[in-house]
Short mmCIF file of C-alpha atoms and ligand atoms in Angstrom, two decimals:
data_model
loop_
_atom_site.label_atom_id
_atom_site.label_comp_id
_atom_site.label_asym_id
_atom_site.label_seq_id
_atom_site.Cartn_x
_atom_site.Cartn_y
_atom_site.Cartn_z
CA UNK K 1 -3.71 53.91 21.80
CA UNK K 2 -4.49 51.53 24.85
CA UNK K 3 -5.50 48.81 23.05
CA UNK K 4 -2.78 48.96 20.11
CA UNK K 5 0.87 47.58 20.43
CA UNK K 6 3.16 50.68 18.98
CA UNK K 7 3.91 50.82 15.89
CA UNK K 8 6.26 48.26 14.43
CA UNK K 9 6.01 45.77 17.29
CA UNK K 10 4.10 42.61 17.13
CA UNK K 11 2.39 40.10 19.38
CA UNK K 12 3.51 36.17 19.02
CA UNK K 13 0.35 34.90 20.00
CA UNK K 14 -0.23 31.37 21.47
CA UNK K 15 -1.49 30.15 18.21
CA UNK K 16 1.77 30.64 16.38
CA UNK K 17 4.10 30.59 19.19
CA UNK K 18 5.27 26.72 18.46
CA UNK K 19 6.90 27.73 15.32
CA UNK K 20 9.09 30.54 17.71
CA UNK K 21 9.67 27.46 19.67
CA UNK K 22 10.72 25.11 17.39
CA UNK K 23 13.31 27.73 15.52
CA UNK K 24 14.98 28.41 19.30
CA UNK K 25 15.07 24.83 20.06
CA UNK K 26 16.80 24.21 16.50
CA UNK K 27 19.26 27.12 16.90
CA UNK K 28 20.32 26.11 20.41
CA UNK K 29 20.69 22.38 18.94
CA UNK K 30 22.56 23.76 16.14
CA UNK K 31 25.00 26.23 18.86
CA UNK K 32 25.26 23.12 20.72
CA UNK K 33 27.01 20.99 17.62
CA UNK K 34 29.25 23.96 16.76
CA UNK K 35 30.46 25.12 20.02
CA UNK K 36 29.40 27.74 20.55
CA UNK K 37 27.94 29.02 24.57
CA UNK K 38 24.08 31.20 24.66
CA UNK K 39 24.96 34.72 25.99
CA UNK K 40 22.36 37.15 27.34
CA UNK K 41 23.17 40.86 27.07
CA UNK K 42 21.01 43.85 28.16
CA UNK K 43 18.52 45.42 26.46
CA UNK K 44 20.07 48.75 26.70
CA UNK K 45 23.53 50.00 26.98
CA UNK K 46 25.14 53.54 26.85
CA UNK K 47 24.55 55.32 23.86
CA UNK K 48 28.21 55.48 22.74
CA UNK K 49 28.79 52.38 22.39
CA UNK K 50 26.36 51.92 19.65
CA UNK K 51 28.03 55.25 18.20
CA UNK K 52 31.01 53.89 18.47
CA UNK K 53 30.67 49.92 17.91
CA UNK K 54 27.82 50.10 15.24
CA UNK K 55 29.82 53.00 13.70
CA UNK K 56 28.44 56.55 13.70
CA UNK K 57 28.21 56.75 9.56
CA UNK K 58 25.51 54.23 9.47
CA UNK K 59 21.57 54.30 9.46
CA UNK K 60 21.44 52.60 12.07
CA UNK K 61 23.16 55.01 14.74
CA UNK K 62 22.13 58.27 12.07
CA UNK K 63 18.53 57.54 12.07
CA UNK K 64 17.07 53.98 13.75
CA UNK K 65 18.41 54.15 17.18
CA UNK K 66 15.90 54.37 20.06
CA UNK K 67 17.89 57.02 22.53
CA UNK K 68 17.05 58.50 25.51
CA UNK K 69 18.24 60.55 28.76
CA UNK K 70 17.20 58.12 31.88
CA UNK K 71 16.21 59.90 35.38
CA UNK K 72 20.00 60.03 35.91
CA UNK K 73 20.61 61.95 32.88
CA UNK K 74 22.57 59.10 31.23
CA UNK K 75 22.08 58.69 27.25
CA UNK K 76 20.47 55.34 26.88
CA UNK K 77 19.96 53.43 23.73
CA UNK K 78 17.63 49.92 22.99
CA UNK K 79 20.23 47.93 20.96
CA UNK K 80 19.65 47.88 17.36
CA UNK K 81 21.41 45.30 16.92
CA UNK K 82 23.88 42.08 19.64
CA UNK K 83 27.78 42.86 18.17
CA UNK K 84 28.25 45.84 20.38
CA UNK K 85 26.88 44.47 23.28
CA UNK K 86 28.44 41.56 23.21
CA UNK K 87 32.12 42.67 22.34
CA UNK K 88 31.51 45.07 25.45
CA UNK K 89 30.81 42.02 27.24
CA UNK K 90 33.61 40.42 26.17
CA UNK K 91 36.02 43.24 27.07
CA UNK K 92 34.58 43.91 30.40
CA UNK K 93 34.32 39.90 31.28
CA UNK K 94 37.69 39.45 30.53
CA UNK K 95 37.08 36.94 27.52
CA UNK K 96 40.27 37.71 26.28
CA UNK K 97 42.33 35.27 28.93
CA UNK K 98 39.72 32.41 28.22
CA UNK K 99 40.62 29.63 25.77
CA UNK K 100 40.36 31.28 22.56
CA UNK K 101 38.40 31.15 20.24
CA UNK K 102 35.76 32.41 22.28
CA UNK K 103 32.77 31.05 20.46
CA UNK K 104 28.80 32.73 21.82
CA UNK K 105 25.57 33.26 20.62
CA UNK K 106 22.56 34.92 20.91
CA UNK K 107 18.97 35.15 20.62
CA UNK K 108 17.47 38.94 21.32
CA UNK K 109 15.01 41.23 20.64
CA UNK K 110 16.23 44.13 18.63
CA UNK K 111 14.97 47.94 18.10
CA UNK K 112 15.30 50.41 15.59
CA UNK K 113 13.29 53.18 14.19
CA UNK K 114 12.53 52.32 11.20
CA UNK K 115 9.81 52.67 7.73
CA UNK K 116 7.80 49.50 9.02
CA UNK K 117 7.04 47.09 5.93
CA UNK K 118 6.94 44.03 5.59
CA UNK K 119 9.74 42.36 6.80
CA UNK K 120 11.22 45.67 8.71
CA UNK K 121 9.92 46.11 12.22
CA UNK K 122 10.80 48.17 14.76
CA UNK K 123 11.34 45.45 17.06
CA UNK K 124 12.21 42.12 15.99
CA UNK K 125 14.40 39.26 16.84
CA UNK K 126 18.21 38.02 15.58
CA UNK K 127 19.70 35.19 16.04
CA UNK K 128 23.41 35.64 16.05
CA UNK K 129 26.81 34.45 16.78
CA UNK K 130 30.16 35.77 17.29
CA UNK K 131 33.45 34.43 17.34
CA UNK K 132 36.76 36.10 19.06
CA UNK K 133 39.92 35.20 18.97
CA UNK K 134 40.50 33.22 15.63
CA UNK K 135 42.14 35.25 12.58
CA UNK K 136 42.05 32.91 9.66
CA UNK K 137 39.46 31.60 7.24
CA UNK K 138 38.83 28.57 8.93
CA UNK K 139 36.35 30.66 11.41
CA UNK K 140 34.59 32.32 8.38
CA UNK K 141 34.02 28.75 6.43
CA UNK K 142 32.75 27.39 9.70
CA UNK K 143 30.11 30.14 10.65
CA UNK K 144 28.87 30.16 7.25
CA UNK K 145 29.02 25.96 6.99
CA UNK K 146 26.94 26.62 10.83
CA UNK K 147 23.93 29.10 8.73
CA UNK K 148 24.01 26.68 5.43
CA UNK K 149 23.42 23.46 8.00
CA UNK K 150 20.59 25.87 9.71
CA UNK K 151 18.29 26.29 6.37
CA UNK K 152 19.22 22.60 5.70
CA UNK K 153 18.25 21.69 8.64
CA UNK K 154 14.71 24.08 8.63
CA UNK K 155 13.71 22.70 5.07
CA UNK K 156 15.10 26.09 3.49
CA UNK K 157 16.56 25.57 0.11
CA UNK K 158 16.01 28.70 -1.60
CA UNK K 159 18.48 31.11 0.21
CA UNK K 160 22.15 31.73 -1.67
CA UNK K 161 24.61 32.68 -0.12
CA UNK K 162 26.61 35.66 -1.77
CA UNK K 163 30.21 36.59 -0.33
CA UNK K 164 32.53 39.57 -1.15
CA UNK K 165 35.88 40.74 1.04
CA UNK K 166 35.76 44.92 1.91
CA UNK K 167 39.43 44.31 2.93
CA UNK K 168 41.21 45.80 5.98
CA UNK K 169 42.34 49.58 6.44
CA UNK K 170 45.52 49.56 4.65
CA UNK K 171 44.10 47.99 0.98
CA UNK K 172 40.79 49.90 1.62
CA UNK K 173 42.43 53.52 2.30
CA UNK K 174 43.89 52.52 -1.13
CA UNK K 175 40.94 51.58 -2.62
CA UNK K 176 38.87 54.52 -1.23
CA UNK K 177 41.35 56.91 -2.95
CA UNK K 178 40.51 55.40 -6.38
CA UNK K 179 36.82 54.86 -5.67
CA UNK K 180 36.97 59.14 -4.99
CA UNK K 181 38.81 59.71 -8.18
CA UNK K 182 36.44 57.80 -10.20
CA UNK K 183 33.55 59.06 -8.07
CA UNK K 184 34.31 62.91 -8.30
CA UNK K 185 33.20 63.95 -11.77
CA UNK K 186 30.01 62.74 -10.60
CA UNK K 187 29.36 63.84 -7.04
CA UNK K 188 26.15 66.37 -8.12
CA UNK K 189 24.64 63.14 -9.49
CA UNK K 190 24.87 61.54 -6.39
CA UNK K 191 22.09 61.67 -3.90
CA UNK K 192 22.91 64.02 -0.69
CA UNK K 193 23.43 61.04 1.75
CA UNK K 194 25.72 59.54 -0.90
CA UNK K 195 27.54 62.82 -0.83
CA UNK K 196 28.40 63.33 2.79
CA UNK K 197 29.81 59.55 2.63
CA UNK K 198 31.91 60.91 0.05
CA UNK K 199 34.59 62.07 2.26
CA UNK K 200 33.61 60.18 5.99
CA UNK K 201 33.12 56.63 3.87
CA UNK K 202 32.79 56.23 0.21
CA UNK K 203 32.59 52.73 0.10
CA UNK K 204 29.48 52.92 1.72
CA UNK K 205 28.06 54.79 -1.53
CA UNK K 206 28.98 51.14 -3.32
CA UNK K 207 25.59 50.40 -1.07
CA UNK K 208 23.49 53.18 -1.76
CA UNK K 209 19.70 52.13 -3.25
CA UNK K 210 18.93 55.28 -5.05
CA UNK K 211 18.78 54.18 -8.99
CA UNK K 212 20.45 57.43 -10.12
CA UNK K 213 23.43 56.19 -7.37
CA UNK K 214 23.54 52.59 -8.66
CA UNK K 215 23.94 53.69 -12.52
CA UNK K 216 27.29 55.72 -11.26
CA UNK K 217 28.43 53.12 -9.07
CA UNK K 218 28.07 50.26 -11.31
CA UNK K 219 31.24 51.24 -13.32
CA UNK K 220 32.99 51.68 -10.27
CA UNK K 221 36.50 49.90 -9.23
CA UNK K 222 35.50 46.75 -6.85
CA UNK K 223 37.24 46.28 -3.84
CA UNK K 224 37.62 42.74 -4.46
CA UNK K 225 39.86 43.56 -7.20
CA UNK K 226 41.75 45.49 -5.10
CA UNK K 227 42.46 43.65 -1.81
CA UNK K 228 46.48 43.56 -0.33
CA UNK K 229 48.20 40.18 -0.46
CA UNK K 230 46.45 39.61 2.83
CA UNK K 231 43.37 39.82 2.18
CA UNK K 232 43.34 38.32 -1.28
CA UNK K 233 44.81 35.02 0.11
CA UNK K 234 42.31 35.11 3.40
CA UNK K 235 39.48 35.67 0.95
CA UNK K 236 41.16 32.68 -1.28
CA UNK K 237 41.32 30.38 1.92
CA UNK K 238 37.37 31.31 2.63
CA UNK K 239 36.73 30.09 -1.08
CA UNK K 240 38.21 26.85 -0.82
CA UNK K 241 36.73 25.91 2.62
CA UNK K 242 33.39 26.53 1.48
CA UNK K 243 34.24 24.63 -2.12
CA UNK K 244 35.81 21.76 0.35
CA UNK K 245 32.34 21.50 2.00
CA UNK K 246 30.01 21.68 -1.00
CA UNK K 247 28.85 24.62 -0.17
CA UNK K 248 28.02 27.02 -3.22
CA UNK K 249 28.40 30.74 -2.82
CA UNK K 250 28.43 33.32 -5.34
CA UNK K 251 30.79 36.66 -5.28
CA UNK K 252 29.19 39.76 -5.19
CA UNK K 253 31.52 42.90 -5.45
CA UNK K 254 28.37 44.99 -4.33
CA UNK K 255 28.21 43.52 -0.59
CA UNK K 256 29.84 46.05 1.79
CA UNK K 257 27.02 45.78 5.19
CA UNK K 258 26.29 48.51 6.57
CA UNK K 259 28.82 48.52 9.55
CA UNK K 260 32.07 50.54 9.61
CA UNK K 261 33.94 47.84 11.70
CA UNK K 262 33.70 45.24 8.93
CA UNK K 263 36.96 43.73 7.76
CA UNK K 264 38.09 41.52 5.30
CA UNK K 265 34.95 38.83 4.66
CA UNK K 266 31.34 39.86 4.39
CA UNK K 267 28.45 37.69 3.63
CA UNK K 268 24.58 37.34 2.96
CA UNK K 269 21.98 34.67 2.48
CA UNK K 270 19.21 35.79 0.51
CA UNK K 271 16.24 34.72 0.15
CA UNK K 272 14.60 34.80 -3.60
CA UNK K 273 10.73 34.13 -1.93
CA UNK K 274 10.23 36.97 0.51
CA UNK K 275 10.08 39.84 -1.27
CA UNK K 276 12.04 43.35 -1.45
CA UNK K 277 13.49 42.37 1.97
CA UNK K 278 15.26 39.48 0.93
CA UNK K 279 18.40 39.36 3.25
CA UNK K 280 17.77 36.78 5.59
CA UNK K 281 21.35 37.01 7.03
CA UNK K 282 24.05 39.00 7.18
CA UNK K 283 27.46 38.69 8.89
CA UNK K 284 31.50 39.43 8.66
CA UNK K 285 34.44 39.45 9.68
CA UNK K 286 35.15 42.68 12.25
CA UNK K 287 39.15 42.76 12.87
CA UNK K 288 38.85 46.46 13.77
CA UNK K 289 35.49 46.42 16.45
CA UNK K 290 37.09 44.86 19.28
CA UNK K 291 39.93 47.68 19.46
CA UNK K 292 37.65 50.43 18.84
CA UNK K 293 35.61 49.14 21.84
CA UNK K 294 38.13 49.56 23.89
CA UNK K 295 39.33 46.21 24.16
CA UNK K 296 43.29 44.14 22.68
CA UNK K 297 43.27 44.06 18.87
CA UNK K 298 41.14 40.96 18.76
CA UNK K 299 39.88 39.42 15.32
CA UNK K 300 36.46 38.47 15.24
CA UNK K 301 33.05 37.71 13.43
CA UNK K 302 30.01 37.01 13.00
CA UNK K 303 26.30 37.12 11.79
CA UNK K 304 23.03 37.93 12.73
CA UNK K 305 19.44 36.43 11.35
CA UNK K 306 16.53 38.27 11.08
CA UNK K 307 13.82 35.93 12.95
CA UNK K 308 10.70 37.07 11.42
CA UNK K 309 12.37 36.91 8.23
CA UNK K 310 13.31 33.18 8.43
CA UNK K 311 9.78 32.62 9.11
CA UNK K 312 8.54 33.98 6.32
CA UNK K 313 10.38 32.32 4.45
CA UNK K 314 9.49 29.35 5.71
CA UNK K 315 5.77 30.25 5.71
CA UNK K 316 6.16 30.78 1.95
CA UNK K 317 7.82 27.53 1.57
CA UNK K 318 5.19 26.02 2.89
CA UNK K 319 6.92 24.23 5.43
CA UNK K 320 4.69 22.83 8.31
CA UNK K 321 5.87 23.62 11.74
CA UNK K 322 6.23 20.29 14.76
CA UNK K 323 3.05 20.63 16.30
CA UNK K 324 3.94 21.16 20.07
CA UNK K 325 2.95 17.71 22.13
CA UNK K 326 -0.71 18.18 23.20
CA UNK K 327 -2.68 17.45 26.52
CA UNK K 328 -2.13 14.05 27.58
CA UNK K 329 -5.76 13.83 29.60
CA UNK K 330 -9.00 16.22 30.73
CA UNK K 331 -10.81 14.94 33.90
CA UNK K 332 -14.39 16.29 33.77
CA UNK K 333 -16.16 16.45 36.80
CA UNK K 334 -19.63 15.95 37.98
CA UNK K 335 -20.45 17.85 41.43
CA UNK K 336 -18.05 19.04 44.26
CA UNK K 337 -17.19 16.12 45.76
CA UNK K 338 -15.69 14.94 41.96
CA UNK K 339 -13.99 18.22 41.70
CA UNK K 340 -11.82 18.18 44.86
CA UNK K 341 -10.99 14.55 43.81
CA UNK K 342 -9.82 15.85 40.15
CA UNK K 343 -8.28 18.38 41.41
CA UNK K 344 -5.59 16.23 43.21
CA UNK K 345 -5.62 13.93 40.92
CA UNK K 346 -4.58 16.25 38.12
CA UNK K 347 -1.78 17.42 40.29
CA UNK K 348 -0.55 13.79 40.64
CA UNK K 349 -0.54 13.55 36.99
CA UNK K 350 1.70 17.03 36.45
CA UNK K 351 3.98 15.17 39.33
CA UNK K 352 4.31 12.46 37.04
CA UNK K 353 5.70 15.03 34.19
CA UNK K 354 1.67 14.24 31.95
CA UNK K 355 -0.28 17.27 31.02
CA UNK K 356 -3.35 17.37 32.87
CA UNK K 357 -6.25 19.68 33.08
CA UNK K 358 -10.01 20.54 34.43
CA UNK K 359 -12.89 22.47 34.90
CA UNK K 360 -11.96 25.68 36.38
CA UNK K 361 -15.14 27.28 36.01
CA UNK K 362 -18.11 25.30 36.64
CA UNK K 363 -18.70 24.57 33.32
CA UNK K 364 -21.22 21.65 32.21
CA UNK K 365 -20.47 18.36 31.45
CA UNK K 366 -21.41 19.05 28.29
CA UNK K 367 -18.92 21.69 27.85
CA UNK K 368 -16.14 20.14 29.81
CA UNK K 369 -16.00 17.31 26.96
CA UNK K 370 -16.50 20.28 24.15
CA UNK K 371 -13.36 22.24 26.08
CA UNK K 372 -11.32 18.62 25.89
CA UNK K 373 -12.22 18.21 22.61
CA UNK K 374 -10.55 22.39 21.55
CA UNK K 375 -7.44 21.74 23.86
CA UNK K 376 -6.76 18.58 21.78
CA UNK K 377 -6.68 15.99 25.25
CA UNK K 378 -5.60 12.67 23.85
CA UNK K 379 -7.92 10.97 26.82
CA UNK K 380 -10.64 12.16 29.03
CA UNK K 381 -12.60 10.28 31.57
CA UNK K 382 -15.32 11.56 33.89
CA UNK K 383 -15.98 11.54 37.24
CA UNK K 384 -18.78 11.73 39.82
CA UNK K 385 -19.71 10.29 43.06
CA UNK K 386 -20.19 6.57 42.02
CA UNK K 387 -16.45 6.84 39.95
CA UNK K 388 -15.08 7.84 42.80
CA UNK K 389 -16.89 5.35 45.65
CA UNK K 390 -15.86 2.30 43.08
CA UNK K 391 -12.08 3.75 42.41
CA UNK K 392 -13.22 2.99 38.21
CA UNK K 393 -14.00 5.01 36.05
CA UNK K 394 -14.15 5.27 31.85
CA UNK K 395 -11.22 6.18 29.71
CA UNK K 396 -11.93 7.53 26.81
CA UNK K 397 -9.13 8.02 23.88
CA UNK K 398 -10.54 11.46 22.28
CA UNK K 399 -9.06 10.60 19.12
CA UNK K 400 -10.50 7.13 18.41
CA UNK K 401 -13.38 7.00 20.41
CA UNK K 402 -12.69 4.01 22.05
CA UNK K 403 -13.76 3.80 25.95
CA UNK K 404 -12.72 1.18 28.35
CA UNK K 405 -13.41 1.06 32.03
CA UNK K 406 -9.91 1.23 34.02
CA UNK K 407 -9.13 1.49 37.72
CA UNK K 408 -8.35 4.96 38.60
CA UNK K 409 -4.82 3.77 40.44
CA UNK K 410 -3.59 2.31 37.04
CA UNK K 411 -4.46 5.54 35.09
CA UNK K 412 -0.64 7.29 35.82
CA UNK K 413 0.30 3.69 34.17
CA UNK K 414 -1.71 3.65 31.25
CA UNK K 415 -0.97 7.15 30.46
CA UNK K 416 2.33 6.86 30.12
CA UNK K 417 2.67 3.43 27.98
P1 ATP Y 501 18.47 45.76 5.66
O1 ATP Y 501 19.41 46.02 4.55
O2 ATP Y 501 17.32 44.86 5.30
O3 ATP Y 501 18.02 47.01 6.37
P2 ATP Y 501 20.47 45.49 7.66
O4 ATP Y 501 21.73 45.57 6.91
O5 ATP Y 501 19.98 46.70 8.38
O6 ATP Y 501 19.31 44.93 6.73
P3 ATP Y 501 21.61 43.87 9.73
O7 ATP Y 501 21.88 45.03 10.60
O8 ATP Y 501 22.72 43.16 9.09
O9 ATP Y 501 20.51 44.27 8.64
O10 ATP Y 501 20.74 42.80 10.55
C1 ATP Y 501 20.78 41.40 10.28
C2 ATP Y 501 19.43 40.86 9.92
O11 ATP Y 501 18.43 41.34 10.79
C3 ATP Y 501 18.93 41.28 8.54
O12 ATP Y 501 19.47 40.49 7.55
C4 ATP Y 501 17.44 41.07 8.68
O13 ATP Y 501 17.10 39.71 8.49
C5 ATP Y 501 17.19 41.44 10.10
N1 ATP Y 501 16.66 42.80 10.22
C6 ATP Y 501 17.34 43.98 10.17
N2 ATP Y 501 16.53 45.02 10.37
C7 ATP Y 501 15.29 44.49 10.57
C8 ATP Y 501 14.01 45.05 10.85
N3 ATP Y 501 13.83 46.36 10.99
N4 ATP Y 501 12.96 44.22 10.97
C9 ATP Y 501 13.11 42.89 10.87
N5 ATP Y 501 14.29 42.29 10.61
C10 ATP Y 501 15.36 43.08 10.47
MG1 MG Y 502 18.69 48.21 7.89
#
């Protein structure tokens, strides 16, 4: 147990930590040329407002949450997932008298108790965003326009995205009635979860995984065809943005996400290269959240990714990561009097913004150059007593071979032609 990370978590190690790197540095470029401001929420909030923002019919707060009493006796939970916390945030910050839309992201760990398999962790990362304030489809097309840009801009070109609408209360309380009547002749073919949704949230069963579920359902009445004028012409207006983009999308009636507070538009991106956990992506419109929070009627949406997923996707692409720049020089060191000397002098090279190192630990020559050689130092030069008396010493470029003797006070220079 003391030497094994829980089950479900994961180490990023040092060796693959550039390709973390690279994806945060991309999705704070890409935030950046959308508008839209990095938030950072907590790690845990009080229990109910998972139960109440993630929606209390779901997996998520049924079985996956990670609850517990604190020494005050309050009920804690790790977020399973960034909506909640940040609509709580944006209620209690008093987002609502900013400009609007209010436009945020964010970049979190996330927990949930979950079967770990490949792809499903019990902690793992999302990138997300979440928009406030803005009611028509022009939000949707540009979140969605925001994700496509992201795999374009990643080298992913085998995720699709699928879109569906799940409508708002008054055309799904509709809808719901007819899904029941269609449903009931079946209900003891259903599987038991499938049957307490029945009366709490029967579009939810639309979802379900279990085959003997899926052969009822697929006869069932889609929502889609059922949507008010409302939502027919916002799910219209989402169409034509993403056909005035170029952006292809195909309409699945089977999308309804998980989340009780989704309204109106609901999306994926799916990946066709990772496996049985293929969603990548998923997001939506939530009209209803922001109310039932505790907060104005407020539209909103939004979407999270799955971080570990993206990278496997890319890793199955094949896509090569940007190696992270290297060490710009080692100074080895001969004796004490060489080591002092190196040590300020690698100090006036990290002034200078270069990335210097050296011997820490007494190693050999020999092995100073061998160490160089495994942190990847573009140049190394040596020093001992006479280097140091004469103020010259040898440059070597590790990558070449090359050596040329250069003062020591033009080495800042040289390094950083
Ligand atoms: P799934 O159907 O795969 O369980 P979900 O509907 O629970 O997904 P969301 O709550 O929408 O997923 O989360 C958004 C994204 O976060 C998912 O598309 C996925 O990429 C990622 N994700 C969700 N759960 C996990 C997990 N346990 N491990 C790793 N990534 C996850
Ligand atoms: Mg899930």
């Amino acid at each position: 147990m003391l030497t094994q990370a829980p089950k479900g978590t994961k180490d990023i190690l040092p060796s693959e930590i550039h390709k973390w790197q690279y994806i945060e540095k991309e999705i704070a470029k890409l935030c950046h040329d959308f508008g839209y401001k990095e938030i950072r929420i907590p790690v845990f909030e009080h229990t109910e407002l998972f139960q109440r923002g993630v929606g209390d019919t779901t997996d998520i707060v049924q079985k996956e949450m990670y609850t517990f009493l604190d020494k005050g006796q309050r009920s804690i939970t790790l977020r399973p997932e960034g909506t909640a916390g940040v609509v709580r945030s944006y209620i209690e910050n008093g987002m609502a008298s900013h400009p609007q839309p209010v436009k945020l992201y964010y970049n979190i760990t996330a927990y949930r108790y979950e079967n770990v398999q490949k792809g499903r962790y019990r902690e793992f990362h999302q990138f997300g965003v979440e928009a406030f304030g803005a009611a028509g489809p022009s939000i949707d097309v540009e979140i969605i326009s925001m994700l496509r840009l992201f795999f374009d801009r990643l080298g992913i070109n085998q995720v699709s995205l699928n879109i569906n609408s799940i409508g708002c209360p008054v055309c799904r309380a509709e809808y719901n009635k007819k899904l029941k009547d269609y449903l009931s002749p079946n209900l003891d073919k259903l599987c038991e979860t499938c049957n307490t949704r029945f009366e709490r949230n029967p579009l939810r069963i639309i979802d379900c995984k279990e085959e003997a579920c899926k052969k009822i359902t697929a006869g069932a009445p889609a929502l889609i065809e059922n949507l008010c004028g409302e939502c027919h012409s916002h799910f219209e207006g989402l169409k034509a943005g993403l056909e005035n983009l170029g952006i292809d999308y195909t309409v699945d009636k089977n999308i309804v996400r998980g989340l009780d507070y989704y309204t109106k538009t609901v999306f994926e991106f799916v990946s066709s290269n990772i496996g049985a956990q293929g969603t990548v992506c998923g997001g939506g419109r939530y009209d209803g959240l922001i109310e039932a929070c505790g907060g104005k009627p407020t539209p909103g949406i939004g979407f999270a990714i799955g971080l570990e997923r993206l990278l496997m996707v890319m890793e199955n692409q094949g896509i090569t990561f940007p190696e992270p720049k290297g060490l710009d020089i080692f100074i080895a060191t001969i004796g004490e009097k060489a080591d002092r000397y190196a040590e300020k002098m690698v100090y006036q090279l990290r002034k200078e913004g270069l990335s210097a190192q050296k011997d820490l630990i007494g190693k050999s020559v020999k092995a100073q150059m061998k160490y160089a050689d495994k942190l990847g130092a573009k140049y190394s030069i040596v020093l001992g007593d006479d280097e140091i008396d004469s103020g010259k010493a040898v440059l070597k470029n590790m990558e070449t071979g090359d050596q040329k003797e250069i003062s020591l006070d033009t080495l800042i220079c040289r390094l950083k032609m």
